Tab-separated table of C-alpha atoms in Angstrom:
chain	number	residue	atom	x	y	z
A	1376	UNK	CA	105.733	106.470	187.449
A	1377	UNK	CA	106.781	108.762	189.988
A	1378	UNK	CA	109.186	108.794	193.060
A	1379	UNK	CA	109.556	110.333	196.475
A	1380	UNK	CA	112.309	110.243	199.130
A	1381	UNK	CA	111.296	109.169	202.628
A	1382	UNK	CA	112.656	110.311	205.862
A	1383	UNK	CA	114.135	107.160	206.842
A	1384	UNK	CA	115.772	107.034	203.567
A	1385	UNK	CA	113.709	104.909	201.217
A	1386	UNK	CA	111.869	105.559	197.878
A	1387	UNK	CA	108.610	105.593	197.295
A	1388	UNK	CA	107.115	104.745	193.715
A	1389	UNK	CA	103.878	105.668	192.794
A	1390	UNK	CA	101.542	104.704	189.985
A	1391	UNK	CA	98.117	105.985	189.026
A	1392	UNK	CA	95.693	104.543	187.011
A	1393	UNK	CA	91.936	105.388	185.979
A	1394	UNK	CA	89.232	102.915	187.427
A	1395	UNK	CA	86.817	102.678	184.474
A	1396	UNK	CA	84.361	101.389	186.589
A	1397	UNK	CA	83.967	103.891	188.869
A	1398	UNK	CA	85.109	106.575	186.809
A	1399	UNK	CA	88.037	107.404	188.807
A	1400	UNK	CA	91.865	107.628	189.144
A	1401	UNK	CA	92.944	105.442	191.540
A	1402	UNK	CA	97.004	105.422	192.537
A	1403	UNK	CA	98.939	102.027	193.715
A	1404	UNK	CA	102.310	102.574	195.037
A	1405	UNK	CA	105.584	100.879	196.625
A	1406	UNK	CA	108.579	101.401	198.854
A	1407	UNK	CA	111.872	100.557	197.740
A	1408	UNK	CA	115.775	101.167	199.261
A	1409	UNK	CA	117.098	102.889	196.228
A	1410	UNK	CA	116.105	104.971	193.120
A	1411	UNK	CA	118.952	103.465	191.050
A	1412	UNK	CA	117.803	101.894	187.513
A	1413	UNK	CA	117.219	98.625	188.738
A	1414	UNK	CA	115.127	99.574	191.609
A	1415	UNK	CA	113.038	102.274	189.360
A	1416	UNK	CA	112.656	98.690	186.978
A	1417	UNK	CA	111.505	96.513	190.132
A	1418	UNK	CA	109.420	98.935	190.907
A	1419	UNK	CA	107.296	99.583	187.609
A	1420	UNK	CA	107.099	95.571	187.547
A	1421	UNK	CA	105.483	95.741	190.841
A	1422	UNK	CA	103.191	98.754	190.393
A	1423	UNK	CA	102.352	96.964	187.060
A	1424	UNK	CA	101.098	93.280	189.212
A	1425	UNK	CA	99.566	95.648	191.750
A	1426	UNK	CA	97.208	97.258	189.236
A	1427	UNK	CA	96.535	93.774	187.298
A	1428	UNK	CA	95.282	92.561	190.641
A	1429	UNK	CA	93.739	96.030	191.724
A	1430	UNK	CA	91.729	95.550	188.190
A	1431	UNK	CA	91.336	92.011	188.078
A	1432	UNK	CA	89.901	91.227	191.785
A	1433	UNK	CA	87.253	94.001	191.024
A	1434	UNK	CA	87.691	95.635	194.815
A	1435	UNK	CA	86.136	98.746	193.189
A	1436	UNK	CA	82.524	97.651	192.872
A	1437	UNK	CA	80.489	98.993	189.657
A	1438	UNK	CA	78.834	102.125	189.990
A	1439	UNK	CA	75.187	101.317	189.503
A	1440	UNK	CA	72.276	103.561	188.635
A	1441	UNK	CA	70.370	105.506	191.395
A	1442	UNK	CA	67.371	103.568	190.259
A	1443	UNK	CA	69.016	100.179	190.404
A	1444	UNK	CA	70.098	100.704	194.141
A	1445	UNK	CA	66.675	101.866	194.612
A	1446	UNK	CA	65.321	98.672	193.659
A	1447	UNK	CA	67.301	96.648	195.844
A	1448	UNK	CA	66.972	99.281	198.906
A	1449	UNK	CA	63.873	98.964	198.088
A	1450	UNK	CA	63.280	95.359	198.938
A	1451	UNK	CA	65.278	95.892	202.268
A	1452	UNK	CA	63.504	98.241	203.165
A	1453	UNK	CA	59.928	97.153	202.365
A	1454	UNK	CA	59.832	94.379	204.793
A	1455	UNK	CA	60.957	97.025	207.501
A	1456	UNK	CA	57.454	98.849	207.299
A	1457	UNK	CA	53.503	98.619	207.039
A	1458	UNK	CA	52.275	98.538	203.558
A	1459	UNK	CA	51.113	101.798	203.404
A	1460	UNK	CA	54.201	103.166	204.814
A	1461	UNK	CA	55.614	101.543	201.516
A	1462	UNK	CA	53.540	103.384	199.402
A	1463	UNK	CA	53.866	106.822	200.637
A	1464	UNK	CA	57.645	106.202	200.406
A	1465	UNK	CA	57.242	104.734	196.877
A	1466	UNK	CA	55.265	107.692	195.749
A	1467	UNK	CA	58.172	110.185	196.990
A	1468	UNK	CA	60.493	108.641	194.843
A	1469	UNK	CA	58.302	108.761	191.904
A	1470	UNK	CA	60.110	112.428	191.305
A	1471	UNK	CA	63.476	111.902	192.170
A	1472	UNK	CA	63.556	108.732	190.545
A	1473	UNK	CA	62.534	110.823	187.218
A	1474	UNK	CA	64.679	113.329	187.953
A	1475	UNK	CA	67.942	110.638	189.105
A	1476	UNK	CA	67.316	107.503	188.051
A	1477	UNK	CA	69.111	107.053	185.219
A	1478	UNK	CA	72.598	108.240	186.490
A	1479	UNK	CA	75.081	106.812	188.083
A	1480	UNK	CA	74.982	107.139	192.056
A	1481	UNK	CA	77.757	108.475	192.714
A	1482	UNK	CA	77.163	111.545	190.342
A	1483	UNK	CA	74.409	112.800	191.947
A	1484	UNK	CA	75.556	116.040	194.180
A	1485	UNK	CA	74.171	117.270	197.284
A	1486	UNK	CA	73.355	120.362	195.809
A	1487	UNK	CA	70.974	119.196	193.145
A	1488	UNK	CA	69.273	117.176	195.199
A	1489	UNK	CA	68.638	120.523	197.344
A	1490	UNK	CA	67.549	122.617	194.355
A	1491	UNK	CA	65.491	119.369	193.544
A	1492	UNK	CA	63.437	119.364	196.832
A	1493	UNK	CA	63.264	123.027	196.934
A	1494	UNK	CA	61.759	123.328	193.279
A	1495	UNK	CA	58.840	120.752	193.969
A	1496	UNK	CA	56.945	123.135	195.818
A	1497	UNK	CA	56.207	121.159	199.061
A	1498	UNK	CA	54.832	122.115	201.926
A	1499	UNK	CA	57.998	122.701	204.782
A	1500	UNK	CA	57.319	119.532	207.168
A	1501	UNK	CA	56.789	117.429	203.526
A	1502	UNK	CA	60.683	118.825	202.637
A	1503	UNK	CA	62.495	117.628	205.697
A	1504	UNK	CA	60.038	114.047	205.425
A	1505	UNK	CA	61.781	113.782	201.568
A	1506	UNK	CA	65.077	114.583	202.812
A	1507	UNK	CA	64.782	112.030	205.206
A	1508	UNK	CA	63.840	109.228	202.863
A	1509	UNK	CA	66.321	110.616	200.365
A	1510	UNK	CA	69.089	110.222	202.736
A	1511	UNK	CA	68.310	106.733	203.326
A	1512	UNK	CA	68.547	105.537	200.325
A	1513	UNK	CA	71.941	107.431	199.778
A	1514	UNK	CA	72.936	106.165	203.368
A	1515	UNK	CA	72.836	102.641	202.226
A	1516	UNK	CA	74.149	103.279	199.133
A	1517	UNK	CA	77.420	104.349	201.459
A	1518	UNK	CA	76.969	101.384	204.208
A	1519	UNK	CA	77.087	99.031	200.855
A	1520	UNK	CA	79.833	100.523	199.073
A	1521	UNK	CA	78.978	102.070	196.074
A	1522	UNK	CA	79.386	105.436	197.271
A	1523	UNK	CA	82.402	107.046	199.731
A	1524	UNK	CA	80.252	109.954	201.004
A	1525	UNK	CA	76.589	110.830	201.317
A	1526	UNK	CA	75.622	113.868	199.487
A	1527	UNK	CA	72.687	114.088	201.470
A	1528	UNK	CA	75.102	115.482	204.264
A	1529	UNK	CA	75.572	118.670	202.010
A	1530	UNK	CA	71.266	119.564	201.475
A	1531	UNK	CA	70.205	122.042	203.835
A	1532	UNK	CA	66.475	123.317	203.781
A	1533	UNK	CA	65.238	126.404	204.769
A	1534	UNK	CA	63.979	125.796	209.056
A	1535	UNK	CA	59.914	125.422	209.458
A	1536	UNK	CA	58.415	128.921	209.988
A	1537	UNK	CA	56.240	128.326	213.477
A	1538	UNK	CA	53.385	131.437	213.290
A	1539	UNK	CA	51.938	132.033	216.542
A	1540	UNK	CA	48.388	130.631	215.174
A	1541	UNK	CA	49.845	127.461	214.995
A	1542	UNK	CA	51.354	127.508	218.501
A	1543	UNK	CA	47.772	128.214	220.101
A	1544	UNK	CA	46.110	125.587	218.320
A	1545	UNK	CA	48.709	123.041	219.313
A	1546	UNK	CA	48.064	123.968	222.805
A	1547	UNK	CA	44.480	123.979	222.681
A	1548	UNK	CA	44.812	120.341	221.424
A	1549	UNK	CA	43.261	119.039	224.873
A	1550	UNK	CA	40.735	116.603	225.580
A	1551	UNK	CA	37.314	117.828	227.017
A	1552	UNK	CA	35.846	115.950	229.990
């Protein structure tokens, strides 16, 4: 247990403990009038009740495998598209899925998912499709809890080369009479 002094002349207690389910240290802490003996004692018996109820009411959710959110994204999200917008989703994942699946969510780092995408040899426009998908599922992941930040936000790919080629043909992409 540790103490502070405030401006306005109070005390500050602080207590950290580690979170085993998500892996973390987490800190609880109080605010008192004194530092004398019996305050320091009221003050460890409150940071004591704060982490039994911290622990005990389970307001950190358990960290669940990428593949397990998957699953249940997955049913969300199935019922937002056509079925064969499913499976070309489905069949992106197949990879990453190898690749993440077994670890916890919020282990997974932004820059292995880049060197991920950028090893499967893809075509550019297929890249930025993955990322897309990729960030969804990490973006409700986030919305539902189980992570605090998206990693998704830290993958950058390398910008579509446009050759000049492909700039004529898209503008000779008219209709005849």
């Amino acid at each position: 247990m540790f103490y502070k002094k405030l401006d306005n002349g109070k005390y500050r207690y602080f207590e950290k403990f580690f979170d085993q389910t998500q892996d973390k240290w987490r800190q609880v802490t109080v605010t008192l009038n004194s530092k004398s003996r019996v305050a320091q004692a009221e003050a460890k018996n409150r940071l004591a009740l704060k982490i039994e109820e911290k622990l005990r009411q389970g307001s950190f959710k358990e960290v669940p495998t990428v593949q397990t959110v998957f699953e249940e994204w997955r049913k969300i999200r199935d019922e937002e598209l056509k079925a064969s917008s499913v499976h070309t989703e489905t069949w992106a994942f197949r990879k990453f899925l190898d690749n993440f699946g077994g670890r916890k969510i919020s282990e997974v780092k932004g820059n292995e998912i880049q060197q991920f995408i950028l090893d499967l040899n893809l075509a550019p426009t297929t890249r930025v499709l993955r990322r897309t998908y990729y960030n969804l599922l990490f973006t409700y992941a986030q919305n539902v809890g189980y992570i605090e930040h998206n990693p998704m936000a830290q993958v950058v790919l390398p910008k579509v080369k446009r050759t000049l080629e492909d700039i004529k043909k898209k503008q000779n992409d008219f209709l005849d009479r």
